Short mmCIF file of C-alpha atoms in Angstrom, two decimals:
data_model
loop_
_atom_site.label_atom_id
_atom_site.label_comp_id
_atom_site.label_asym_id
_atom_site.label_seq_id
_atom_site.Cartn_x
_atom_site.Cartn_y
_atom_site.Cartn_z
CA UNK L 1 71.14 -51.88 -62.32
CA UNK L 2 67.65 -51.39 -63.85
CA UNK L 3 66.12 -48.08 -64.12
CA UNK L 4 63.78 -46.99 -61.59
CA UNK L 5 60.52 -45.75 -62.38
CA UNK L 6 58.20 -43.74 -60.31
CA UNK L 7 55.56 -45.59 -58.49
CA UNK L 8 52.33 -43.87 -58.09
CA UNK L 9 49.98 -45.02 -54.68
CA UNK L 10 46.47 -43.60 -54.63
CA UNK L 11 45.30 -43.70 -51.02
CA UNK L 12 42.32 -41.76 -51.41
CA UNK L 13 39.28 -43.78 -49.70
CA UNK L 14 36.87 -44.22 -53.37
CA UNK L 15 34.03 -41.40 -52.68
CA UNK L 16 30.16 -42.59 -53.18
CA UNK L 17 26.73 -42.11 -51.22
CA UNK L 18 27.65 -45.50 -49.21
CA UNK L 19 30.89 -44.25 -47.32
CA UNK L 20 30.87 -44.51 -43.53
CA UNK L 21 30.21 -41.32 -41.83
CA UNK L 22 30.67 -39.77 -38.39
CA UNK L 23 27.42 -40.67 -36.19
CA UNK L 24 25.07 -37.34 -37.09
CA UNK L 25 26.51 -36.32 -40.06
CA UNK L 26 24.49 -36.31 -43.22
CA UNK L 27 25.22 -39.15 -45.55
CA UNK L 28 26.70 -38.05 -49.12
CA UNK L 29 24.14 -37.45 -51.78
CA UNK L 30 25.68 -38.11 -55.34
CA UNK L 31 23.39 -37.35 -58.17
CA UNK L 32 22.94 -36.39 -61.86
CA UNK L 33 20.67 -33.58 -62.49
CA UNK L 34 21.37 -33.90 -66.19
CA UNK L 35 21.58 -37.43 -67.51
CA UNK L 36 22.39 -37.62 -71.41
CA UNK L 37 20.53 -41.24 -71.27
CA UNK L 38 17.21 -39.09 -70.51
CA UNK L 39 17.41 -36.72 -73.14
CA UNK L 40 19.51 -33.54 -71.49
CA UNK L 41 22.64 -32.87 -73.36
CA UNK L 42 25.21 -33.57 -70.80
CA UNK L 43 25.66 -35.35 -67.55
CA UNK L 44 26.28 -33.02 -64.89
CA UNK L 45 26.41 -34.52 -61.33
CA UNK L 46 25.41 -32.71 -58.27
CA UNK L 47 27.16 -33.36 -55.09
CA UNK L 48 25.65 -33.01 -51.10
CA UNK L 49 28.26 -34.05 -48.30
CA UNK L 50 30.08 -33.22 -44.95
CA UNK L 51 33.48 -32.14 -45.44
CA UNK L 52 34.76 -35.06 -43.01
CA UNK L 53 33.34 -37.13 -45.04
CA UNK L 54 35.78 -39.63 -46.17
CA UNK L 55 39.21 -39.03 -46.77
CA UNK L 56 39.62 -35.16 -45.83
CA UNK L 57 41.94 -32.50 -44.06
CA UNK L 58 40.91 -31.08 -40.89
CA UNK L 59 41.60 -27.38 -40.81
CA UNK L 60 42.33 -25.26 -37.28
CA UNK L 61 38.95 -23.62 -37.51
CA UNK L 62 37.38 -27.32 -36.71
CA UNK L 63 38.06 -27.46 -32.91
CA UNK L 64 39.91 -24.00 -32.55
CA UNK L 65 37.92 -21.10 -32.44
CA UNK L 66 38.60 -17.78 -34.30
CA UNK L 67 41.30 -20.64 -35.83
CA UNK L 68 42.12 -20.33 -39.81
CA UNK L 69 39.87 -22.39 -42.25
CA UNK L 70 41.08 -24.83 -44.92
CA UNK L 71 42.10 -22.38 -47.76
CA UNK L 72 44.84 -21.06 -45.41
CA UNK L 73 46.69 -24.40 -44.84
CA UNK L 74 50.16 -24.32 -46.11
CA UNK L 75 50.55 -26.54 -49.02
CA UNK L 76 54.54 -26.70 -48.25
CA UNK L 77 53.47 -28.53 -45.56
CA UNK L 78 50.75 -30.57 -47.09
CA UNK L 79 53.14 -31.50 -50.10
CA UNK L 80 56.98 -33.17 -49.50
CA UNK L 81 58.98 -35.91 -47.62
CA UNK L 82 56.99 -37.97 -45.16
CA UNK L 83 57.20 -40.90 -43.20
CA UNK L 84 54.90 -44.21 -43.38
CA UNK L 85 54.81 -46.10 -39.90
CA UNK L 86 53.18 -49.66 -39.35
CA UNK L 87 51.45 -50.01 -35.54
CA UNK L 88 49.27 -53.07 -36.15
CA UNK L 89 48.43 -53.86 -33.00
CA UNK L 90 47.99 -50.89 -30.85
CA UNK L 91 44.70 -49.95 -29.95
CA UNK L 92 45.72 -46.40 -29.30
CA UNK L 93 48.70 -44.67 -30.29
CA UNK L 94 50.42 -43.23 -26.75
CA UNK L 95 53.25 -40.87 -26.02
CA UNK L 96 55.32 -44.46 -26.36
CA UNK L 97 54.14 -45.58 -29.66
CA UNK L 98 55.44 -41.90 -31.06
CA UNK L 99 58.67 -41.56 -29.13
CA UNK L 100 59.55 -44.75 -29.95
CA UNK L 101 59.17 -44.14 -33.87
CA UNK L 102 62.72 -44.42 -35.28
CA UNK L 103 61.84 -41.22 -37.98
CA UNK L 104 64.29 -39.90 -40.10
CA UNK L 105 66.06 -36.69 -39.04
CA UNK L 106 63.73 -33.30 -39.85
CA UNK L 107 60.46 -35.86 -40.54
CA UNK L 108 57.74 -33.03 -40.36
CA UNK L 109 54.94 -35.41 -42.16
CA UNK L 110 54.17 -38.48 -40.66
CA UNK L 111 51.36 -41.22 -41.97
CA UNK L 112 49.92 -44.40 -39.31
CA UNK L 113 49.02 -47.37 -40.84
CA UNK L 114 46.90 -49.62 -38.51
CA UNK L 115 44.54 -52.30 -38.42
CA UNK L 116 42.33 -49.88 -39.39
CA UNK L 117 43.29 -49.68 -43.10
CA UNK L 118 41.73 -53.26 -43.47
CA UNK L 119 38.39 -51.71 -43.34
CA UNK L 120 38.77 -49.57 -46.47
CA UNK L 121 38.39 -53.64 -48.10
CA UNK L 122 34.90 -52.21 -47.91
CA UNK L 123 34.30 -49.24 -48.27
CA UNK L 124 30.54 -49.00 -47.39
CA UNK L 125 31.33 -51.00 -44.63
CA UNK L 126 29.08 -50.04 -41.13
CA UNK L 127 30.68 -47.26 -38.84
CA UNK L 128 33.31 -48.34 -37.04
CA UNK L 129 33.54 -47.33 -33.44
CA UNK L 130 36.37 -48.79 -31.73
CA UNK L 131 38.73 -47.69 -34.52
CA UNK L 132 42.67 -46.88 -33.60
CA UNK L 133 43.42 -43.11 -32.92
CA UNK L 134 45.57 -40.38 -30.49
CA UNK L 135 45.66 -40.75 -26.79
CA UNK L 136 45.72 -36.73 -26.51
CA UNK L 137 49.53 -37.14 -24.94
CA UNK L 138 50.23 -39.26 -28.03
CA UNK L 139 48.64 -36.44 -30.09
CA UNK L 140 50.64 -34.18 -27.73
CA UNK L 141 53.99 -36.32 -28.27
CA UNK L 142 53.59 -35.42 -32.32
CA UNK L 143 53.99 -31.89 -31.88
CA UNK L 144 56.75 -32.30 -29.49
CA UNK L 145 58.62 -34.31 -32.25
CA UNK L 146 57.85 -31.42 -34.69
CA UNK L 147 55.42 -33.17 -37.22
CA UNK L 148 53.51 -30.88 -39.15
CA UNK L 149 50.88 -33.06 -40.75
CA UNK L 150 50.13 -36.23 -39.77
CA UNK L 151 47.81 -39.22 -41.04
CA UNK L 152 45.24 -41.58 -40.00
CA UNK L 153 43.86 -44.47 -41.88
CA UNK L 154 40.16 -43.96 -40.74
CA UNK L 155 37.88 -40.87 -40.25
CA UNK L 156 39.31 -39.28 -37.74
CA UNK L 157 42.38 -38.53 -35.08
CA UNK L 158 40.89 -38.63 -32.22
CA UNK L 159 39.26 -41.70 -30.74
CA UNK L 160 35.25 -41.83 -30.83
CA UNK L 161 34.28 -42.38 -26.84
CA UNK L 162 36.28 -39.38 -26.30
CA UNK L 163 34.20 -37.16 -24.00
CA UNK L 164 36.21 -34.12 -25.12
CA UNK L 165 37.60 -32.93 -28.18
CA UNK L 166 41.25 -32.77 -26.93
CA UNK L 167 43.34 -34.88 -29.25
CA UNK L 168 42.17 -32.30 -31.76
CA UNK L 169 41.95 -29.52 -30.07
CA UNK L 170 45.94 -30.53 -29.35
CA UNK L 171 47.14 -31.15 -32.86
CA UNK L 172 45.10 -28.57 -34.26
CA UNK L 173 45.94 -25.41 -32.15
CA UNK L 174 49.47 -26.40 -32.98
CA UNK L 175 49.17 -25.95 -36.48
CA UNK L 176 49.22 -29.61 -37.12
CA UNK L 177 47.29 -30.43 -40.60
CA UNK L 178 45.58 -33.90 -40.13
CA UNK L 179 45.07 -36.14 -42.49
CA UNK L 180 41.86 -38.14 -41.61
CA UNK L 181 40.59 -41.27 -43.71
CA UNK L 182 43.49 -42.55 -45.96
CA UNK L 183 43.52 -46.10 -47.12
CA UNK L 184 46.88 -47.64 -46.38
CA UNK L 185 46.36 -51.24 -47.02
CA UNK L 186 49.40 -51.21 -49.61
CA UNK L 187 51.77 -49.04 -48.09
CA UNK L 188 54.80 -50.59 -46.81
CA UNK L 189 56.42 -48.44 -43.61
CA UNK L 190 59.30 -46.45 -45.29
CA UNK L 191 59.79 -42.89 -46.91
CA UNK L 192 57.64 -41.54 -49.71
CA UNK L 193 56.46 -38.43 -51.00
CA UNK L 194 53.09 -36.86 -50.40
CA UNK L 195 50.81 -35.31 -52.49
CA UNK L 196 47.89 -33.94 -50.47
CA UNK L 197 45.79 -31.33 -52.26
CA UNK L 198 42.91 -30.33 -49.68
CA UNK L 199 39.61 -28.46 -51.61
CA UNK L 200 39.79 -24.88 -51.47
CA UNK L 201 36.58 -24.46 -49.71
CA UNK L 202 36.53 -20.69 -48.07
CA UNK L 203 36.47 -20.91 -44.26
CA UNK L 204 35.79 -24.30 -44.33
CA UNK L 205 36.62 -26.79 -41.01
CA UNK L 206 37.57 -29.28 -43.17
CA UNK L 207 37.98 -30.62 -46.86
CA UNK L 208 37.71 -33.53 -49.22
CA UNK L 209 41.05 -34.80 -50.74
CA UNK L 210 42.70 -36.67 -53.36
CA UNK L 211 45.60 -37.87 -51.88
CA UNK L 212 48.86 -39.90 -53.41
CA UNK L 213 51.93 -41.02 -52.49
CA UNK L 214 55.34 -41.53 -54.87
CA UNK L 215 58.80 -43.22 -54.67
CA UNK L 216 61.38 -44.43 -56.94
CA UNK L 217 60.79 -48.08 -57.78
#
């Protein structure tokens, strides 16, 4: 038998000023104040942007109030075993689609790969409304199954003609870390293990993050 080797997927959604963003937030500004092919010594870029912009961690303080900001999310929980599922043709995922996952015993992180991952082909692709997220009793269905952090493969958990914030307000007041805007295009279903590293921002609703995933190949 060969020897394995570690295989390294970057799902991180490529950052730049043409990303999609939520309808009302500011678009990313990404800029060199100091540009060595103008004369200044060094290039030193300058960076304007919503934290939700692109792939990011939602933090408790986002829809709970008085709730703990970004720099106080556990990175035991943001860092071990998880779980890649494939759902490519739900339009929502329901209380069915989770209780029917067949998840290893003790899965606490848990990743959703949909038909929404096609749109990362382009990333400066247009807004997307009608993209795949929680019912709130599927949101309510993965803290029932104990999932600590779990991941969506476009900006956000909770669907966008929700009237009210209750997917989040579900998953979030449980302590659930989501994982919004991960590109899972070449991610087979199956275990893996997850590197999520969230920007320390200081009482911060939400964060950027460069996020990977590993196995034995």
């Amino acid at each position: 038998m060969g020897k394995k080797t570690l295989k390294i997927y970057d799902i991180t959604v490529p950052f730049s000023e043409n990303l999609p963003v939520w309808p009302g937030d500011p678009r990313p500004k990404v800029a060199r104040f100091m540009n060595m092919d103008q004369g200044d010594a060094a290039n030193v870029t300058g960076l304007e942007m919503c934290v939700h912009t692109g792939t990011h961690v939602d933090a408790p303080v986002h829809f709970v109030k008085n709730g703990s900001g970004v720099d106080q999310l556990d990175l035991n929980i943001c860092v071990g075993l998880c779980e890649v599922v494939d759902l490519p043709d739900v339009m929502e995922i329901t209380r069915r689609d989770v209780d029917g996952l067949d998840l290893p015993e003790g899965c606490s992180r848990l990743l959703f790969k949909t038909r929404n991952s096609q749109a990362w082909v382009n990333p400066a692709h247009t807004f997307i409304e009608d993209f795949v997220a929680f019912s709130p009793d599927g949101a309510q269905a993965i803290v029932d199954r104990g999932i600590k952090l779990v991941g969506v493969d476009y900006l956000s958990v909770q669907k966008f003609s929700d009237l009210e914030p209750t997917t989040h307000q579900i998953l979030l007041g449980a302590g659930v870390v989501a994982l919004e805007g991960i590109d899972l295009r070449e991610i087979d279903a199956g275990s893996y293990m997850l590197h999520c590293l969230p920007m320390k921002i200081v009482g911060s609703d939400g964060a950027p993050a460069r996020v990977i995933l590993s196995r034995d190949e």
